Each structure stands twice: as structure tokens, then as C-alpha cells.
Coordinates of C-alpha atoms in Angstrom, one line a residue:
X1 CA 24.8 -12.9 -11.9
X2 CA 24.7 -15.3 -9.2
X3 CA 25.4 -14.1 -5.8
X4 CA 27.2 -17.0 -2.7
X5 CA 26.5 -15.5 0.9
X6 CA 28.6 -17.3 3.5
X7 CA 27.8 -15.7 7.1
X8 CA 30.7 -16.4 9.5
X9 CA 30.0 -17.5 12.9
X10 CA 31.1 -14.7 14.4
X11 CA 31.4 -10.9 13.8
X12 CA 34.6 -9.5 12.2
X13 CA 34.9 -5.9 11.6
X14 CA 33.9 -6.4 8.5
X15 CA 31.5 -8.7 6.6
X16 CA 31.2 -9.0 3.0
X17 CA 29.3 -10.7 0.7
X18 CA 31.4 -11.7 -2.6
X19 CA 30.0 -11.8 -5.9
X20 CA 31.0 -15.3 -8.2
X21 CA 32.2 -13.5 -11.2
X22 CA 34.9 -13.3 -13.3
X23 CA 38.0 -10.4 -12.0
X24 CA 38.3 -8.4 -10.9
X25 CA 36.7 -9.6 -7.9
X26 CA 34.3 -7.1 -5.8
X27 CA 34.0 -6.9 -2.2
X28 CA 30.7 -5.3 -0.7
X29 CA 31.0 -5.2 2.8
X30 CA 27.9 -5.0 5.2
X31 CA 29.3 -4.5 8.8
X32 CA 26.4 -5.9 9.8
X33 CA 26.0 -9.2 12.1
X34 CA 24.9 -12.5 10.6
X35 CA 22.1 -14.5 11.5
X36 CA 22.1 -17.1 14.5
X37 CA 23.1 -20.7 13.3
X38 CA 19.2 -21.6 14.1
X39 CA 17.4 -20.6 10.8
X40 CA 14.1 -22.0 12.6
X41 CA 13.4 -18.5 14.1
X42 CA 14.2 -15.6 14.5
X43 CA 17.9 -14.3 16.5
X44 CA 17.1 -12.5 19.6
X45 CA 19.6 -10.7 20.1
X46 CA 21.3 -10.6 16.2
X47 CA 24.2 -8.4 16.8
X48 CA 25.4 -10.8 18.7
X49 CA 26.0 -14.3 17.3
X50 CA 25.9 -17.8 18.9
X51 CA 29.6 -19.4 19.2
X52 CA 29.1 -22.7 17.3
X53 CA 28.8 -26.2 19.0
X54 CA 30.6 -29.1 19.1
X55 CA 28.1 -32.6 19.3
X56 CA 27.9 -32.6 22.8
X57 CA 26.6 -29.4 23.4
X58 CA 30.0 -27.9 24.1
X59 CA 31.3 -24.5 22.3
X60 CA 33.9 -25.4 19.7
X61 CA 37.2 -23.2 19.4
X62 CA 37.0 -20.5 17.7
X63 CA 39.3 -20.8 14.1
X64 CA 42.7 -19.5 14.0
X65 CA 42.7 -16.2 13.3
X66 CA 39.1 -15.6 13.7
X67 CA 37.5 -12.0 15.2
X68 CA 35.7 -13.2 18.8
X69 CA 32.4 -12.8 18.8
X70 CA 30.6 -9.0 20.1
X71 CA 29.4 -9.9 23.7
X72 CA 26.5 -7.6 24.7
X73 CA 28.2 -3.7 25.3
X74 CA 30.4 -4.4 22.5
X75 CA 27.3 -4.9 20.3
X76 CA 25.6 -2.2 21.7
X77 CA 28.5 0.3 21.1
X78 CA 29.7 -0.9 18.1
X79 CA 26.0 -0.4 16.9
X80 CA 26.1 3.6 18.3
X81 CA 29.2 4.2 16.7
X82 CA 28.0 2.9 13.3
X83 CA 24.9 4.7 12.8
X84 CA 26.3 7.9 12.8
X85 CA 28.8 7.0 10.3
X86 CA 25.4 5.8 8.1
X87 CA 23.8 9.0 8.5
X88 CA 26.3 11.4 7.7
X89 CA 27.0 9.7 4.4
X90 CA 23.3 9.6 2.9
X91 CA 22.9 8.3 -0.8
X92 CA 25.7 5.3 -1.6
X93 CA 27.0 5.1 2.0
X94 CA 27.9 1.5 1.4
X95 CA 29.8 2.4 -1.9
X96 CA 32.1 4.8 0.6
X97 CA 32.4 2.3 3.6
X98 CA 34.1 -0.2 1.1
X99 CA 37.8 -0.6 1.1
X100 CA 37.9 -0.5 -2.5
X101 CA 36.0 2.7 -2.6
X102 CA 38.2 4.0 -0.1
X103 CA 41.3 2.9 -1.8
X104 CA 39.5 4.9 -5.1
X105 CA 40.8 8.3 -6.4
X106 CA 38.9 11.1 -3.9
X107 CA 36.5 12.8 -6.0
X108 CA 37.0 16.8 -5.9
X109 CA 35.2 18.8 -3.5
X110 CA 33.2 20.7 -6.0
X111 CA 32.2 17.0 -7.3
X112 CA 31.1 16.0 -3.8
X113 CA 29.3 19.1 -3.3
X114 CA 27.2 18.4 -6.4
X115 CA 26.4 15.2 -5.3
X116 CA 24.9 15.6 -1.7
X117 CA 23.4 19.0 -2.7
X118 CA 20.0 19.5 -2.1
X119 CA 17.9 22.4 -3.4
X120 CA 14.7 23.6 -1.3
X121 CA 12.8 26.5 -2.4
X122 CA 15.2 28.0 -4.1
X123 CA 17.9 27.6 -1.4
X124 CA 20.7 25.3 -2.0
X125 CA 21.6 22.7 1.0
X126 CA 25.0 20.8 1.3
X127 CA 25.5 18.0 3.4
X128 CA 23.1 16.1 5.5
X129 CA 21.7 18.1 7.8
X130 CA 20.9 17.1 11.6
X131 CA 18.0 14.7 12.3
X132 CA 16.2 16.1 15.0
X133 CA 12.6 14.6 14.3
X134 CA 12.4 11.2 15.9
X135 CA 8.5 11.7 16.5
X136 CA 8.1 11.5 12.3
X137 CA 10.5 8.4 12.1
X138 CA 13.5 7.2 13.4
X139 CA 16.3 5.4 12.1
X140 CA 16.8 1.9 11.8
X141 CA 19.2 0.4 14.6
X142 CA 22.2 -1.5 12.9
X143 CA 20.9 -4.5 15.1
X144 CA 17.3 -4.4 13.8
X145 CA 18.6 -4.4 10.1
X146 CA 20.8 -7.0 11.3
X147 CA 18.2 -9.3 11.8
X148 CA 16.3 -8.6 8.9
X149 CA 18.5 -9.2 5.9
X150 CA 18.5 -12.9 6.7
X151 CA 14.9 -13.0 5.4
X152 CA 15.6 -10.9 2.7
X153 CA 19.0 -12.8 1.2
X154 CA 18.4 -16.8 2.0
X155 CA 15.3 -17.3 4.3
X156 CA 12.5 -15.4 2.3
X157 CA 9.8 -18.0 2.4
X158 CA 5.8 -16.9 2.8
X159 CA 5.1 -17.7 6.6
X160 CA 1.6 -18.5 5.1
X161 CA 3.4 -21.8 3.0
X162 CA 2.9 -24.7 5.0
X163 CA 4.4 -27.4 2.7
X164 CA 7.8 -26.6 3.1
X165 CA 10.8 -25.6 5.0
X166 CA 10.9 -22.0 3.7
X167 CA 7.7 -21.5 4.8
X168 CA 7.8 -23.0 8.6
X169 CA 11.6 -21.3 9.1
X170 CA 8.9 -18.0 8.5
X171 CA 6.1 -18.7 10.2
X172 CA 8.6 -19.7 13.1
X173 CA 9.8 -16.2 12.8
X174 CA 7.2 -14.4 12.5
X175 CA 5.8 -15.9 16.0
X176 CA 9.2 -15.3 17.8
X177 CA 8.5 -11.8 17.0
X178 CA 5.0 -11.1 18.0
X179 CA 5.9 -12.9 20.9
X180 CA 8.4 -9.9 21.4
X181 CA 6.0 -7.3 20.9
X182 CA 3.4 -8.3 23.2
X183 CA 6.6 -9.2 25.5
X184 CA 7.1 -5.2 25.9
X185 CA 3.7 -4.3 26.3
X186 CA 3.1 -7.2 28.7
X187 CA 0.3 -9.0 26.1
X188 CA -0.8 -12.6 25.5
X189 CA 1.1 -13.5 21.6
X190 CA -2.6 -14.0 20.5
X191 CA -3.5 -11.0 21.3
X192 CA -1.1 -9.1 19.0
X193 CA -2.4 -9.0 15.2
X194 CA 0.4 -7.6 12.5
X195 CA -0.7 -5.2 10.4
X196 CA 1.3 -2.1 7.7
X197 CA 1.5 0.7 10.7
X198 CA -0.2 2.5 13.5
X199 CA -2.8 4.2 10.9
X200 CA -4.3 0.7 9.8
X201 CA -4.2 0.0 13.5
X202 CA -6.4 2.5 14.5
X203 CA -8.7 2.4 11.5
X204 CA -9.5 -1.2 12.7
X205 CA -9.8 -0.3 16.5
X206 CA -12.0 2.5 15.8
X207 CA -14.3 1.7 13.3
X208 CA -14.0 -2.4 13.7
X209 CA -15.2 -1.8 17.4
X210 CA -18.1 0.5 16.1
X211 CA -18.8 -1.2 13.5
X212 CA -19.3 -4.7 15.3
X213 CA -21.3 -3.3 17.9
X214 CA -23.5 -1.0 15.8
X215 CA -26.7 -2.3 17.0
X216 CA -26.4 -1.5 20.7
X217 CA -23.6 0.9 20.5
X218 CA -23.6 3.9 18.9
X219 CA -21.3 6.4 20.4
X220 CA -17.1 7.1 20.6
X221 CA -15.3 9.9 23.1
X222 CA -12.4 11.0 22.1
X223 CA -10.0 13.8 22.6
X224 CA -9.5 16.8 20.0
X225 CA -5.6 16.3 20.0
X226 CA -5.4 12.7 18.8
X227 CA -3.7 11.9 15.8
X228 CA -5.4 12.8 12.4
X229 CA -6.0 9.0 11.5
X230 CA -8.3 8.7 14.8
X231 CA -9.9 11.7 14.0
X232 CA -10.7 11.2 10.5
X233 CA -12.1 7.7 11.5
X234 CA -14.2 9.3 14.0
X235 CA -15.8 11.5 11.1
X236 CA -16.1 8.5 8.8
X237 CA -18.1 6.9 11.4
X238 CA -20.0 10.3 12.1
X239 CA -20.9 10.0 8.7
X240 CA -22.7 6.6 9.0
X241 CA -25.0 7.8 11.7
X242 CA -22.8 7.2 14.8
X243 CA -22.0 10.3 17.3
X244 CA -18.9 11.2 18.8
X245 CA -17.9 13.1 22.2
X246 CA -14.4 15.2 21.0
X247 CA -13.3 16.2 24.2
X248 CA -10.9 19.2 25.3
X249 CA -7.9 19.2 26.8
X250 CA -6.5 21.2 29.6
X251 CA -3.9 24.0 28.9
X252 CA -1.0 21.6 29.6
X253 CA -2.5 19.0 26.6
X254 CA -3.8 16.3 29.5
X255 CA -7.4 15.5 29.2
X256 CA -9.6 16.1 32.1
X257 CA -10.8 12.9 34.3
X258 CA -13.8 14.2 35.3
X259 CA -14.7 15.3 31.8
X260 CA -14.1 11.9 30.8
X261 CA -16.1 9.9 32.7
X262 CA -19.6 12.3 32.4
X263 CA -18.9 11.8 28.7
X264 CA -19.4 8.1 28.6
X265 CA -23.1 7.1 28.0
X266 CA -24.8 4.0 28.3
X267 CA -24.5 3.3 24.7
X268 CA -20.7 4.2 24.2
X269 CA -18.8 1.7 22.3
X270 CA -15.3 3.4 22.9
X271 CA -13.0 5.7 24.6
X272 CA -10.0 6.3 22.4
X273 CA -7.2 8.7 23.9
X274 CA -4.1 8.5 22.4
X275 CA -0.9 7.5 25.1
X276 CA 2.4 10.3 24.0
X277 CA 1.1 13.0 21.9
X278 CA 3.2 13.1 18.3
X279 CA 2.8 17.2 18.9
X280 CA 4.0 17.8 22.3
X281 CA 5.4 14.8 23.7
X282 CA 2.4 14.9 26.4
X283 CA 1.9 11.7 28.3
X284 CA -1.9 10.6 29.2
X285 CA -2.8 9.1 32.4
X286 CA -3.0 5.8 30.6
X287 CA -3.8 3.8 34.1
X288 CA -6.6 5.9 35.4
X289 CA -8.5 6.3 31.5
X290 CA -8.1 2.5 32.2
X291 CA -10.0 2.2 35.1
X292 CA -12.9 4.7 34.3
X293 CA -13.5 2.5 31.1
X294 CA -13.4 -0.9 33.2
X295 CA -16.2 0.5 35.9
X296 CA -18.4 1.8 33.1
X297 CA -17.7 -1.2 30.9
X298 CA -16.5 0.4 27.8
X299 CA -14.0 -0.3 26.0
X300 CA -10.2 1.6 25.9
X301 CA -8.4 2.1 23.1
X302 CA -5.2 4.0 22.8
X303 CA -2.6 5.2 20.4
X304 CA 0.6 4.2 21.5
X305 CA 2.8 4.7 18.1
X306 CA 4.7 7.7 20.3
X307 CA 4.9 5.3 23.3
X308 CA 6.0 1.9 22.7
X309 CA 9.3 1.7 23.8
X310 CA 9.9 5.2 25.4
X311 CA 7.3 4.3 28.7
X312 CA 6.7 1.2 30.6
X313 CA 3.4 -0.3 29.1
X314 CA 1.2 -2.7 30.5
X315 CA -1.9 -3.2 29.0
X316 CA -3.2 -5.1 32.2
X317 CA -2.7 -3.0 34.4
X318 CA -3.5 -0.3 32.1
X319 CA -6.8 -1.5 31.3
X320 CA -6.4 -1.2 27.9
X321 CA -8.7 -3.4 25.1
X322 CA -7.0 -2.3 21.9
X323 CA -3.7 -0.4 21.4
X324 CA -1.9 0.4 17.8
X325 CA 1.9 0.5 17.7
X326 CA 4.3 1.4 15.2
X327 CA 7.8 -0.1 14.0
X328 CA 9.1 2.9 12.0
X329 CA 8.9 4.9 15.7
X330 CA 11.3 2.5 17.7
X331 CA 13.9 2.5 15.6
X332 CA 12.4 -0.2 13.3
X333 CA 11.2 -0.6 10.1
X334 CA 9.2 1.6 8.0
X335 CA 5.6 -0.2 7.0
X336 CA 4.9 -2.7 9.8
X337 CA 2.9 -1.9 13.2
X338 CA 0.7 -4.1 15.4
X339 CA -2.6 -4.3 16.8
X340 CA -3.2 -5.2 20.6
X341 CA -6.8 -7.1 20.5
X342 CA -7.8 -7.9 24.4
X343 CA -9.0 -12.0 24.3
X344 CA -10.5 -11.6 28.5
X345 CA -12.8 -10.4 28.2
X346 CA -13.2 -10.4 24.4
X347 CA -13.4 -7.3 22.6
X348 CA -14.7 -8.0 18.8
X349 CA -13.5 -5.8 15.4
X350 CA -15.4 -6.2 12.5
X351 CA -11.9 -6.2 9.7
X352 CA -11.5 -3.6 7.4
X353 CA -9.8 -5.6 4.7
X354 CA -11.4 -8.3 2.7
X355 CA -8.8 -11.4 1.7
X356 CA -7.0 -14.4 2.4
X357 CA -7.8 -14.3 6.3
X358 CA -4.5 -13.8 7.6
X359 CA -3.9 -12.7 10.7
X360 CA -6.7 -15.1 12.2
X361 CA -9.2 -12.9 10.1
X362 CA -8.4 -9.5 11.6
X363 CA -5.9 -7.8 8.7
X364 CA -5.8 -9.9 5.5
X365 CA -2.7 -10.0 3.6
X366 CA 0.5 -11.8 2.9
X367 CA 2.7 -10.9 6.7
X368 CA 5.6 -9.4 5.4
X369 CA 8.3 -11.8 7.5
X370 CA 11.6 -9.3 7.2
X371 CA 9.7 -6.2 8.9
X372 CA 7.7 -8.3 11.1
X373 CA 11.2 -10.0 12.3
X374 CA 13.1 -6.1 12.3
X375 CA 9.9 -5.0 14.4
X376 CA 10.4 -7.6 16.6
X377 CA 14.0 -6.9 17.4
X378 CA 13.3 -3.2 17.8
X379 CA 10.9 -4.5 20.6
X380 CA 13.1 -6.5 22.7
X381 CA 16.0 -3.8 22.2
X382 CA 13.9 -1.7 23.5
X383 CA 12.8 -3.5 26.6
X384 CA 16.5 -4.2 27.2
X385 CA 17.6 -0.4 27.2
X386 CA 14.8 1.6 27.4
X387 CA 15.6 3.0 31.3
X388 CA 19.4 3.8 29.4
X389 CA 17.4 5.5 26.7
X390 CA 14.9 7.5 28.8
X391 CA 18.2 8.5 31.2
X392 CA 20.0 9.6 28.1
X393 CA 17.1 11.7 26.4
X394 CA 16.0 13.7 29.5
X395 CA 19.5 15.4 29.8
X396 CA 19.7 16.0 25.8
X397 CA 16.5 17.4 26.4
X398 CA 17.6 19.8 29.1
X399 CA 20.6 20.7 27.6
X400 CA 18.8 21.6 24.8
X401 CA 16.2 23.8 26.8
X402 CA 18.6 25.4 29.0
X403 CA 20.7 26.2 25.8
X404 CA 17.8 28.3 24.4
X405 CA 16.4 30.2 27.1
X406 CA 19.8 31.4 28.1
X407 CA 20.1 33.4 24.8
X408 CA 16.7 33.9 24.1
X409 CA 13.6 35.3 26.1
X410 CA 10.0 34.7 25.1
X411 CA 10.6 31.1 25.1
X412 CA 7.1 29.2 25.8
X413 CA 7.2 25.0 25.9
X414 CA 4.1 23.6 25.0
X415 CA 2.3 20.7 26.9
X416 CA 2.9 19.4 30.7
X417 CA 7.1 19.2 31.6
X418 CA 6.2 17.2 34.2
X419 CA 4.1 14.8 31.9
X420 CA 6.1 14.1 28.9
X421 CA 8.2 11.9 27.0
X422 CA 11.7 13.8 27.3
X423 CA 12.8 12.9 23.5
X424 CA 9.6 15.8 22.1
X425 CA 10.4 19.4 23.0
X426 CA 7.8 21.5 21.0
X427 CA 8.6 25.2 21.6
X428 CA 6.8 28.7 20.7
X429 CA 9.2 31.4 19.8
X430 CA 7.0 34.8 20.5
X431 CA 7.3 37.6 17.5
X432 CA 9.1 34.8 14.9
X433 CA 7.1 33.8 11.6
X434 CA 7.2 29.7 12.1
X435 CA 7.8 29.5 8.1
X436 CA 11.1 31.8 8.0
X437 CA 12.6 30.0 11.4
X438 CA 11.8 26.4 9.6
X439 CA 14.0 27.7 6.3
X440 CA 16.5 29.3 8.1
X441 CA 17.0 26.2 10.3
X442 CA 18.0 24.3 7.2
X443 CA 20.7 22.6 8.7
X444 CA 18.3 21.1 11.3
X445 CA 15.5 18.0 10.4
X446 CA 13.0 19.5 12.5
X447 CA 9.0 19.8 12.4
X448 CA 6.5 22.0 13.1
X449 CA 4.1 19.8 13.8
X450 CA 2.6 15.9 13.0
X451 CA 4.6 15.1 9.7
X452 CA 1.3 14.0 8.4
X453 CA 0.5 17.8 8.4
X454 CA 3.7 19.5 8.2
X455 CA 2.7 20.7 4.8
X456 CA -0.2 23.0 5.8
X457 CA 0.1 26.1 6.7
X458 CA -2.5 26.2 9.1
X459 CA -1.6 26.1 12.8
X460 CA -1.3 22.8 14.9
X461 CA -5.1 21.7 16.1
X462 CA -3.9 20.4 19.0
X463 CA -1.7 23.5 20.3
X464 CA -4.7 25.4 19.3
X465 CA -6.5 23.1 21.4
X466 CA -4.7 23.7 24.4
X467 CA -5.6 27.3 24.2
X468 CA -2.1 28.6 21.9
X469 CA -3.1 31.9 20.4
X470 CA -2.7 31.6 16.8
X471 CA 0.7 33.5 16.3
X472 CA 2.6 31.4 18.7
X473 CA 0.9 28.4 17.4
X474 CA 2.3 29.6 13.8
X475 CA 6.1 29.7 15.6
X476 CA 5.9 26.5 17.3
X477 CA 9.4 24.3 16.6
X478 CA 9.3 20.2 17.4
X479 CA 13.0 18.9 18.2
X480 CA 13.0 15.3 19.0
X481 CA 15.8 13.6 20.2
X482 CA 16.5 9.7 20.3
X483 CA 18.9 6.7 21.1
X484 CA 21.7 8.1 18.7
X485 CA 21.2 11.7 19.3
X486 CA 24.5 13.2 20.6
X487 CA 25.8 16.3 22.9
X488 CA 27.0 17.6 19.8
X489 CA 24.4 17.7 17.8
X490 CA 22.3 19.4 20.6
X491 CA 24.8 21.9 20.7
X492 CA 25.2 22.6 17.0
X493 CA 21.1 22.6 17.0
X494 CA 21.0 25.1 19.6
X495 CA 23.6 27.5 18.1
X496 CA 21.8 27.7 14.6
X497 CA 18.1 27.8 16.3
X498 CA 19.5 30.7 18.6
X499 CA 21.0 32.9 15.6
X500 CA 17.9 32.5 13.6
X501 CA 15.7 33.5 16.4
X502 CA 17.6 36.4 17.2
X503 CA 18.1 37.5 13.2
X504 CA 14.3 37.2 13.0
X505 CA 14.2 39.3 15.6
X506 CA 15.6 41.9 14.8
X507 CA 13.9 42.1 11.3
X508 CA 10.4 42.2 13.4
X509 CA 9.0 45.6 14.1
X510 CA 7.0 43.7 16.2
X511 CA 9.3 42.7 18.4
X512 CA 11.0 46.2 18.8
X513 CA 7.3 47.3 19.9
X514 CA 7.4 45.1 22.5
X515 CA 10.9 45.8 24.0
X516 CA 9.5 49.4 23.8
X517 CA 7.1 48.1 26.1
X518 CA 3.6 48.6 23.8
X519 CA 0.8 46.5 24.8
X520 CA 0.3 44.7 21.2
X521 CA -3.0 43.6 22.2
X522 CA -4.6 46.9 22.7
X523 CA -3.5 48.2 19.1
X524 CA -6.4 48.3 16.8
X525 CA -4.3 47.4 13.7
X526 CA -6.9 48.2 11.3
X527 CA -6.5 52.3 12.1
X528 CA -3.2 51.7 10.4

């Protein structure tokens, strides 16, 4: 079957793409935004199309009976209002949003039930429930996808093809995208290197660094809350004779200056603390880690998957020689992230992937041009509303604290208030097992923990390592909150979290003991 896209010049209500066979004819719409007219890069700004132009630079009239084009709010609330619509339908949401679906015979509630039922351990779950764990991904913006499909549908050449049109259309876009990323982060183009994800990233940064500089450096200082991708790399390289400084952090999850800068030695070849903790939301004194590094001439590198996008970044006045970033955390897509490589002074990796050379020899492999283009428009999005966002989050984020502790007592936050991102609010309910509360909060997404981890049982290294006694570490609850979280949802998630607590509660002798006022800690539980 062979499919005709036409994309109109400007943005109806809704787009469709029609298939050439015999009828009964199918419509599929998309409500999403064509590409710009210019298929020699990437569109900036896709949810908005270009109006098109008459020979002398002039904007033609629009068609009778045409939809005008989105200007900029329009875009942007046409995109908020979608993406709620998406997530509520899950599995074949395009099949509903059709007219012909809609003009179908409903299917009975019994039928629909079936179909979006989910069963967990046991426990049957209708519906979709709220997504409250934007620090394990975040959805895609409508305007990111937007930009991508073009390069999926029509312009899907290999940027790495340089005999032909498909392949400079690719490569074009591929460069108007880095040049977005290192737009955000205030970078040089060349200094930003594509590669799958912030995990790749800082397997290159950390052992590419050591691994160049082996023969006069042999040591790395890190913290013991970074993410478990540093961490394992820093035992990998432990393994192969090098040593490595893991240092503390303070009750509130910032690491100490001072601490810092006796743990560099002559022969360190990097400092890698990570920027917004994936835990707790803690934000590190980026600038000042910066400067240590710059008087003692080593090298900073820093995890900013949590950060890009959510804090102002600038890697110059930062100090920072190699940063990873993620798409999948900025509301782009899933499987692309970039690596910041300083070029003044130059700071050599030696690459962890043998290949074609892409990537000017850094990460080999074919650059995957949709992702790279949807990570790209996540990037200037988010330059463009990230004071809106941060605005947004911080009173979602005390509505939904104030909303707990009013009902319920023995509410501890973990990490610094006053240095976090506002979208990560990881909270320790005292005298509730962290398993039950997770299962009876089944009509909340949330996390207790890294989603790396989320599996094990075992208590969160890094709220252990701010000093979290192990049963409030076991009751620990991450909500994170984003660009299309609403007031409602934050509501709805503070009703169910409060009547789970409070059932717990009242199942745990425990907790009787301690209204009772019994010192728990001077019982010598094995007498009984």
C-alpha cells in the first residue's frame, strides 16, 4: 500500500494523512504541525508554520477557506491542551481521536474496561493512572514530535550520505539541532558530540578522560550520591588499577566545598559531581565545583540529565569540561543525549566505541537524524519557557507539600528546600512500609527512587548517604511534577497519598506505640 503525505502550509485543527486505496477511503488524522517549507534543516519552532511566499519575498494570501496559521501562545496552548488528551487515552489513542472512530458504535463499558486493564501483582488496575515521575522520563511535547515525523515520513536520509540531497537535507538538520543544544547550555556547536543517552555520556566522560590520561593521571573524586552509571564506571576503572575519592554529602545531599578541594591530588584526572540529583531533586553548587577544578587544574565533569532545561546552564561560567545530557528528560525523545566536550582548553576522551568515526571520532555510529532533530526542539522549547516552567512547578510543588502535611504528621522531605529543582519532591513517611504505600498508590506513577533501581528492595544509597535511617529510607515516595502537570492532578495525588498513609497507619502497631508516646529506640526488640 502506497501512502501520499501532503502537509498544508498552515495548521488546521486537524491534519490527516490519506491513504491511496480503493473505498472506502480512511482518514488518520495527526493533529500535529507540519514541517517548515525549508526541507534544508530543521523547523525551529515546528508548531508553528511559515506562511508561504510569493517571488518577491512577500507572504502570499492565505487560500479561501484555509485555518490561519498558530502564532506562538496559540501553539503553545494548543500543545498543553493536547497532551493531556494523549495521555489519558494510552494504547490506540490515535484510533479514538479519529472522526471515523468517533462516528464508530461505542464499545461497552465492560469492553473498555478489559482493554485498558492492567494487572499488577495480583491487583487489577483500570485506566491510566497519574504520571507523577518526570525524573524517570517525561513525555514527548506535541511540538517535539512535531518536528520529528518529517524525518521519519519523507526526509529520512543518513546525514552521514554525502552524495545526495537526502543526505545534506540531514546533515543540515542534524547541525541546526546541536546548534540548539549547545544554544541552552551556552556551548560552542563543536563542542557538543550526539550520542544514545546520558549513560553513554558519562561512560565516555569518565572513563575516556581516565583512560586518555592514564599515564600521569591516575585518580577520580566523586560523590556517593551520583547516578549508578557514574558510579559503576568509577568501579570499572577501580578495577584497572586507578583510585577513586567517593565523597559524602552533607545531611541536606550538598557536597561539602572544603571536602572537595583537600580531595584533589596532584594526579587527579577528574572531579565528577552530578548537577540535580534524580533522587532528591538537590541542586549542586555547579559554579563554585567549577572554580575549585579551574585553580587546581583538573578537570569538571557533571551530570546534568536532571538539569538541562529546568536551571540556567552555562558551562563557561560554570567551569565545566564535560557535561552529559539527556533528551528523554526535557520532554524529548527517548534514546538520544549529548555530550559537552570543552575545545579551550582541550580536554581529550579516549572513545568507547569502535566504528565508522562519527561524531568526529568521539561516539561511532549512524546519528539517528529524527531524535537528534526532536532533541533539538525540546532544547530551544525549553530555553524559550523554562522561567514559565520553573514558575509553574514551584507552586505545584507547594501545593502538593502543604496538601500532605496538613493531614498527615511525620512528614520528613529529603535533601535541601532551599537547593532544589521544584519539579522532585522525595518524601519519608515515618511508621509506613514504602512497598505497601507504592501498591496502594496504584492510581499514582510514582517512584521510590532512581528508575534504574526502583526494582530493588534495598533502600536508596543516596538517602542513606545523607544520613536517612534505614526505615524512613524504606518509606521514601518521589513525586515529580512537569510542564503538563495540572492542579488537578496534584490534588487527586494528594487525596489518594493521604488515605493510604493514614490506612497504613492505622494497621501499624508501631505507629500506635508512638502516639502512646514509647521511645521506639530504647526497646530492645529481641526480648520480644
Amino acid at each position: 500500500m502506497r501512502f501520499a503525505v501532503a502537509w498544508p502550509t498552515s495548521l488546521p485543527l486537524s491534519n490527516s494523512i490519506s491513504t491511496a486505496a480503493p473505498a472506502p477511503r480512511r482518514e488518520v488524522p495527526i493533529l500535529l504541525a507540519p514541517p517548515a517549507a525549508n526541507h534544508t534543516s530543521a523547523s525551529v519552532s515546528p508548531a508553528i508554520p511559515k506562511s508561504p511566499l510569493r517571488r518577491n519575498g512577500s507572504p502570499a494570501a492565505a487560500p479561501p477557506n484555509s485555518n490561519p496559521p498558530l502564532n506562538a501562545p496559540h501553539a503553545m496552548a494548543l500543545s498543553r491542551r493536547l497532551l493531556p488528551l494523549f495521555l489519558r487515552r494510552g494504547a490506540g489513542a490515535s484510533a479514538h481521536l479519529s472522526t471515523a472512530a468517533a462516528a464508530a458504535p461505542a464499545a461497552s463499558a465492560s469492553e473498555e474496561e478489559d482493554e485498558q486493564s492492567v494487572i499488577v501483582k495480583g491487583v487489577r488496575i483500570s485506566g491510566r493512572p497519574l504520571y507523577m515521575d518526570m525524573q524517570a522520563t517525561t513525555p514527548v511535547d506535541p511540538r517535539v514530535l512535531d518536528a520529528m515525523l518529517p524525518f521519519y515520513l519523507s526526509r529520512y536520509g543518513n546525514p552521514h550520505s554525502r552524495t545526495h540531497l537526502y543526505g545534506w537535507e540531514s546533515d543540515a538538520a542534524v547541525e541546526a539541532a546541536r546548534a540548539r543544544v549547545a544554544a541552552l547550555v551556552g556551548a560552542d556547536p563543536r563542542e557538543i558530540f550526539f550520542t544514545s543517552g546520558a549513560t553513554e555520556c558519562n561512560n565516555i566522560a569518565v572513563k575516556g578522560v581516565m583512560r586518555f590520561y592514564r599515564d600521569r593521571r591516575r585518580h577520580v573524586v566523586t560523590t556517593q550520591t551520583e547516578h549508578k552509571c557514574v558510579l559503576d564506571s568509577c568501579r570499572y576503572l577501580q578495577q584497572e588499577g586507578f583510585e577513586v575519592t567517593y565523597l559524602p554529602v552533607r545531611g541536606d545531599g550538598l557536597v561539602d566545598l572544603a571536602q572537595l578541594e583537600d580531595a584533589i591530588r596532584p594526579d587527579t584526572g577528574l572531579v565528577s559531581v552530578m548537577a540535580v540529583n534524580n533522587e532528591i531533586g538537590v541542586v549542586q553548587p555547579l559554579e563554585e565545583i567549577g572554580r575549585i577544578c579551574k585553580e587546581k587544574g583538573v578537570p569538571f565533569h557533571t551530570d546534568a540529565a536532571q538539569a538541562l532545561g529546568k536551571i540556567p546552564i552555562d558551562v563557561n561560567r560554570m567551569g565545566i569540561g564535560l557535561m552529559s545530557l539527556s533528551g528523554h528528560k526535557i520532554y524529548g525523545p527517548k534514546g538520544v543525549g549529548a555530550l559537552y566536550l570543552r575545545r579551550r582548553p582541550r580536554i581529550r576522551v579516549e572513545p568507547q566505541m569502535s566504528g565508522g568515526g562519527q561524531e568526529r571520532g568521539i561516539r561511532s555510529g549512524t546519528v539517528p537524524t529524527p531524535l537528534v532533530v526532536g532533541f533539538g526542539a525540546a532544547c530551544e522549547i525549553a530555553a524559550q519557557e523554562m522561567d514559565y516552567d520553573h514558575r509553574r512547578v514551584s507552586a505545584l510543588q507547594q501545593r502538593l507539600l502543604d496538601g500532605i502535611r496538613a493531614q498527615v504528621d511525620e512528614v520528613v522531605i529529603n535533601g535541601s528546600m532551599e537547593h532544589r529543582y521544584p519539579g522532585n519532591l522525595n518524601l519519608s513517611f515515618a511508621y509506613v512500609e514504602g512497598e505497601s504505600l507504592l501498591m496502594g498508590l496504584k492510581e499514582v506513577a510514582v517512584s521510590s527512587g532512581s528508575a534504574c533501581t526502583s526494582a530493588s528492595l534495598e533502600p536508596s544509597y543516596v538517602l542513606r548517604a545523607l544520613g536517612v535511617e534505614e526505615d524512613m529510607a524504606h518509606t521514601s515516595i518521589r513525586f515529580g511534577m512537569g510542564r503538563f502537570t495540572t492542579e488537578e492532578e496534584v490534588d487527586r495525588a494528594i487525596e489518594l497519598t493521604v488515605h493510604q498513609v493514614k490506612k497504613l497507619r492505622d494497621m501499624s502497631p508501631l505507629y500506635e506505640m508512638a502516639k502512646a508516646g514509647i521511645d521506639l529506640k530504647s526497646i530492645e526488640w529481641s526480648q520480644h
